[in-house]
mmCIF file of C-alpha atoms in Angstrom:
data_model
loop_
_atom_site.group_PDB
_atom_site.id
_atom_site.type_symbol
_atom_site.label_atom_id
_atom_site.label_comp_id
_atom_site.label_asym_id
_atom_site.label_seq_id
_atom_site.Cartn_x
_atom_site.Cartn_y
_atom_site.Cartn_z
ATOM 1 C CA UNK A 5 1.721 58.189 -3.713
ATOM 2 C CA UNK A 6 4.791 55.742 -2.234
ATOM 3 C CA UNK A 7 4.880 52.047 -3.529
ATOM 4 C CA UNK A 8 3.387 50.906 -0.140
ATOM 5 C CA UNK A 9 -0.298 52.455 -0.606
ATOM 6 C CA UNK A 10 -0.170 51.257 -4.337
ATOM 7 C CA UNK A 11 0.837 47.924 -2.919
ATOM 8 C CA UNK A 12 -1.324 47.218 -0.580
ATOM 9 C CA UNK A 13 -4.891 47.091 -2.762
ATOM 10 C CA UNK A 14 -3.044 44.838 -5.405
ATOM 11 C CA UNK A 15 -1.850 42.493 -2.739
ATOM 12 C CA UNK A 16 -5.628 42.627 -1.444
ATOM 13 C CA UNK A 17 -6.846 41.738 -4.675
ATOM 14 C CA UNK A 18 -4.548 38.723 -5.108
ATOM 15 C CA UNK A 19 -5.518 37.413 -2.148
ATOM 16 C CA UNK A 20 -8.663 37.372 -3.149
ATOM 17 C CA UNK A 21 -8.458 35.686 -6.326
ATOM 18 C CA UNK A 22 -6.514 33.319 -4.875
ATOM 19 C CA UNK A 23 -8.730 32.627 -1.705
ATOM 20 C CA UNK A 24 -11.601 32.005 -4.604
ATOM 21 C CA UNK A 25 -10.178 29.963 -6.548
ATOM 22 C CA UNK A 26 -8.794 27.645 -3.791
ATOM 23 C CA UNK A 27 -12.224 27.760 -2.630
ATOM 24 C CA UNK A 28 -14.595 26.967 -5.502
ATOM 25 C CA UNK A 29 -17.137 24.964 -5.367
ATOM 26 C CA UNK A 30 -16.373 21.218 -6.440
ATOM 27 C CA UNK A 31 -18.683 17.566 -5.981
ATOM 28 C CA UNK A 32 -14.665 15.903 -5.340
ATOM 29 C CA UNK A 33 -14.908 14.615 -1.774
ATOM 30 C CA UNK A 34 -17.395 12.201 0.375
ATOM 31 C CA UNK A 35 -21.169 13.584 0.830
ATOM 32 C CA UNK A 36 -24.031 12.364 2.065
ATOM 33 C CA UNK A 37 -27.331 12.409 -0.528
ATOM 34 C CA UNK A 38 -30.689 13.090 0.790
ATOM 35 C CA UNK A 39 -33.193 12.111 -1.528
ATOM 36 C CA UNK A 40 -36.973 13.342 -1.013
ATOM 37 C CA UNK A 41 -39.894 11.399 -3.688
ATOM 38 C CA UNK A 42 -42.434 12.648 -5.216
ATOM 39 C CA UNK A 43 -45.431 13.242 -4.758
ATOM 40 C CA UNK A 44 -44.802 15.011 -1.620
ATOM 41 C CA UNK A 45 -41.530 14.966 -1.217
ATOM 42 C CA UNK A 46 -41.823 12.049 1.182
ATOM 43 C CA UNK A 47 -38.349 10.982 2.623
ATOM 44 C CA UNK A 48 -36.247 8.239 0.276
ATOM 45 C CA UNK A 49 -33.059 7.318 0.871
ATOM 46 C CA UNK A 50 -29.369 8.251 2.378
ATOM 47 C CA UNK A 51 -26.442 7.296 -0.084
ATOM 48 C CA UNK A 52 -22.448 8.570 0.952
ATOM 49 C CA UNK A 53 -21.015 9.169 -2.277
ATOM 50 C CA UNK A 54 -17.561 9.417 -2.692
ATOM 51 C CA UNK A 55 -16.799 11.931 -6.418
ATOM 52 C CA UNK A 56 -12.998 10.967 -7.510
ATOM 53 C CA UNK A 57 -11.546 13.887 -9.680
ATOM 54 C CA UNK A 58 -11.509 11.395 -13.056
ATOM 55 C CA UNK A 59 -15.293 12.057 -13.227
ATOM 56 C CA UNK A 60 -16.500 9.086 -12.017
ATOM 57 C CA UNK A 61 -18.145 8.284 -8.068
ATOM 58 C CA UNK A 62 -18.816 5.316 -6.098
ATOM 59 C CA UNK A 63 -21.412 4.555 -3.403
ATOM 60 C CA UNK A 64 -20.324 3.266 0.262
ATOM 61 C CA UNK A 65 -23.950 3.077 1.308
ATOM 62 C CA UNK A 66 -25.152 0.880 -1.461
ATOM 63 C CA UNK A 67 -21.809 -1.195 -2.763
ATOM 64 C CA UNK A 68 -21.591 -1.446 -6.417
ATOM 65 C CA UNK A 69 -23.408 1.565 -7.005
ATOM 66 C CA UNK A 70 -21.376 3.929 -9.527
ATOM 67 C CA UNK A 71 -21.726 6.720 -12.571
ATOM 68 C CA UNK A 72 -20.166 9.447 -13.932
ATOM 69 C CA UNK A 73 -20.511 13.318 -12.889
ATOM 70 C CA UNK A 74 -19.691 16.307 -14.443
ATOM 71 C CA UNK A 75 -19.810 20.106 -13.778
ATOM 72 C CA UNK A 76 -20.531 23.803 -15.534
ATOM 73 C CA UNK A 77 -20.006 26.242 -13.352
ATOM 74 C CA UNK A 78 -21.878 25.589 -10.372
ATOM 75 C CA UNK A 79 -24.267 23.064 -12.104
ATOM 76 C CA UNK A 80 -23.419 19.664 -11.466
ATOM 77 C CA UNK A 81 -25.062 16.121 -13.044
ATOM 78 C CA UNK A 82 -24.740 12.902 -12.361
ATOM 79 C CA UNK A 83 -25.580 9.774 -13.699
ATOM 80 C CA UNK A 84 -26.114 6.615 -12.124
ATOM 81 C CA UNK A 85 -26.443 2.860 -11.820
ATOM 82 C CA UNK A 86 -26.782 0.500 -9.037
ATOM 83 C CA UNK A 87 -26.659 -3.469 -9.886
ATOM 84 C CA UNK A 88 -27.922 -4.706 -6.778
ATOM 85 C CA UNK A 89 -31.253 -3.410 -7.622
ATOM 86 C CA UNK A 90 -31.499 -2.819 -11.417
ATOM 87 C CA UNK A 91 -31.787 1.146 -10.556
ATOM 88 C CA UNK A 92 -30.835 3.930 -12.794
ATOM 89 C CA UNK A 93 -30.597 7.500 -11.624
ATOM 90 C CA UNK A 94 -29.715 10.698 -13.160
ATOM 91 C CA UNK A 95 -29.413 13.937 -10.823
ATOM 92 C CA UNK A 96 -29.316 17.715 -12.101
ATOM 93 C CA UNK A 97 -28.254 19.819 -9.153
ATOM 94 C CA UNK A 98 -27.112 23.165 -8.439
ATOM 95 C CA UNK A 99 -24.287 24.793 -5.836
ATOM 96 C CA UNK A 100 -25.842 26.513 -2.903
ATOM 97 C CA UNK A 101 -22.600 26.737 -1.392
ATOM 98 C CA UNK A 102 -19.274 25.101 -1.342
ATOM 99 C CA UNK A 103 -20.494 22.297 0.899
ATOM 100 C CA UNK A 104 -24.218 21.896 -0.403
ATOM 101 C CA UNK A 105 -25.746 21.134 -3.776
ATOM 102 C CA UNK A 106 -29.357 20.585 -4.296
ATOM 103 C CA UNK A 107 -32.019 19.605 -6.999
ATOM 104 C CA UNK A 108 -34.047 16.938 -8.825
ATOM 105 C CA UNK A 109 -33.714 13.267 -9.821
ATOM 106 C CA UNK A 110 -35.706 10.825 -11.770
ATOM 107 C CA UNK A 111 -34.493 7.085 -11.710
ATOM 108 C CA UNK A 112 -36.098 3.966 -13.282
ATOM 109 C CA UNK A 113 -35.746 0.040 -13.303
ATOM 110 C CA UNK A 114 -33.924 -1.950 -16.384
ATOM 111 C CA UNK A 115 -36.570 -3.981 -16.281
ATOM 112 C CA UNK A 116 -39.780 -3.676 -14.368
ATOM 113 C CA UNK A 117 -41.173 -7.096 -15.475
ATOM 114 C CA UNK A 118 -39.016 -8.593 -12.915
ATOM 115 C CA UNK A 119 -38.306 -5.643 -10.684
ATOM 116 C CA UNK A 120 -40.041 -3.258 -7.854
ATOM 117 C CA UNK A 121 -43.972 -2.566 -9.125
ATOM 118 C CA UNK A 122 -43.026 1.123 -9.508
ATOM 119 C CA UNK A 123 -40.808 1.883 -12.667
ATOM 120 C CA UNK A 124 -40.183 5.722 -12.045
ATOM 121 C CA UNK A 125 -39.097 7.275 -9.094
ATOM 122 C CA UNK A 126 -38.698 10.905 -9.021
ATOM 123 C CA UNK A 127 -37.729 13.929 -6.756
ATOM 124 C CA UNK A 128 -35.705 16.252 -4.928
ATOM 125 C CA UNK A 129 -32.727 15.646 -3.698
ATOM 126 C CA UNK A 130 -30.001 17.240 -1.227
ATOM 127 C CA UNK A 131 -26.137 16.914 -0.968
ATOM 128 C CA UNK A 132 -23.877 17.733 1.922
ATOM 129 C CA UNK A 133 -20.420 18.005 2.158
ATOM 130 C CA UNK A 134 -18.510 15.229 4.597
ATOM 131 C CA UNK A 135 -14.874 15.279 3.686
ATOM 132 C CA UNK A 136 -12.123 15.733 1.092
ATOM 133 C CA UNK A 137 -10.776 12.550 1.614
ATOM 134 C CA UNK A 138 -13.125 8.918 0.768
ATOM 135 C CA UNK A 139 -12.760 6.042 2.018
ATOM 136 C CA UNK A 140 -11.792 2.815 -0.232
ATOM 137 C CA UNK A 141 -14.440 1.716 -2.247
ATOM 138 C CA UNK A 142 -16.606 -1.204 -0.703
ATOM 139 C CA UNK A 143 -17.461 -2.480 -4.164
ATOM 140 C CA UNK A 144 -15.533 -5.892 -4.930
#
């Protein structure tokens, strides 16, 4: 056997690895939340989400809207609050590919007393990739 034909599969295999691991799946980037309510699954809202590397994300669809992610493997979660409306959200969602994650949310008010009627909110939710790059945060 020459050094070429032994070559050649361990080449192959390094590309590989490295093609993978450039690759992986990661929530860091701008993507567009579809959320879907229960009972149902009636449509609920459209939030871009920008996810910055340090663990943290920011809305451009509803300014001031922030939380914290963080990721096992291809499971990410999220947690969320949004001032404007007294909202908090948590989200538990799973990798379908590199540029979709999907699963469930629940969110509910700080204080219903002087809030929306409703004080849970709860569903399905669906994320799609838009771009590597976000734009500045809108939030002052």
């Amino acid at each position: 056997m020459n050094k070429s034909t032994l070559f050649r599969p361990l080449l192959g295999f390094g590309l590989l690895l490295s093609a993978s691991a450039t690759f992986a799946a990661t929530p860091v980037g701008l993507w567009e939340i579809r959320s879907y309510r229960e009972p149902g699954l009636t449509f609920g809202t459209v939030n871009q989400v920008c996810y910055l590397t340090n663990g943290s994300w920011y809305s451009l669809t509803f300014p001031g809207a922030n939380g914290e992610w963080f990721q096992k493997g291809d499971r990410i979660r999220s947690t969320a609050f949004s001032p404007q409306n007294g909202w908090n959200h948590t989200l538990f969602g799973q990798f379908a590919s590199n540029t979709l994650f999907t699963g469930e949310y629940i969110g509910f008010l700080n204080n219903p007393a002087t809030q929306h009627p409703d004080t849970t909110e709860k569903g399905n939710f669906t994320a799609v990739f838009m771009s590597r790059t976000c734009p500045p945060n809108p939030a002052p």
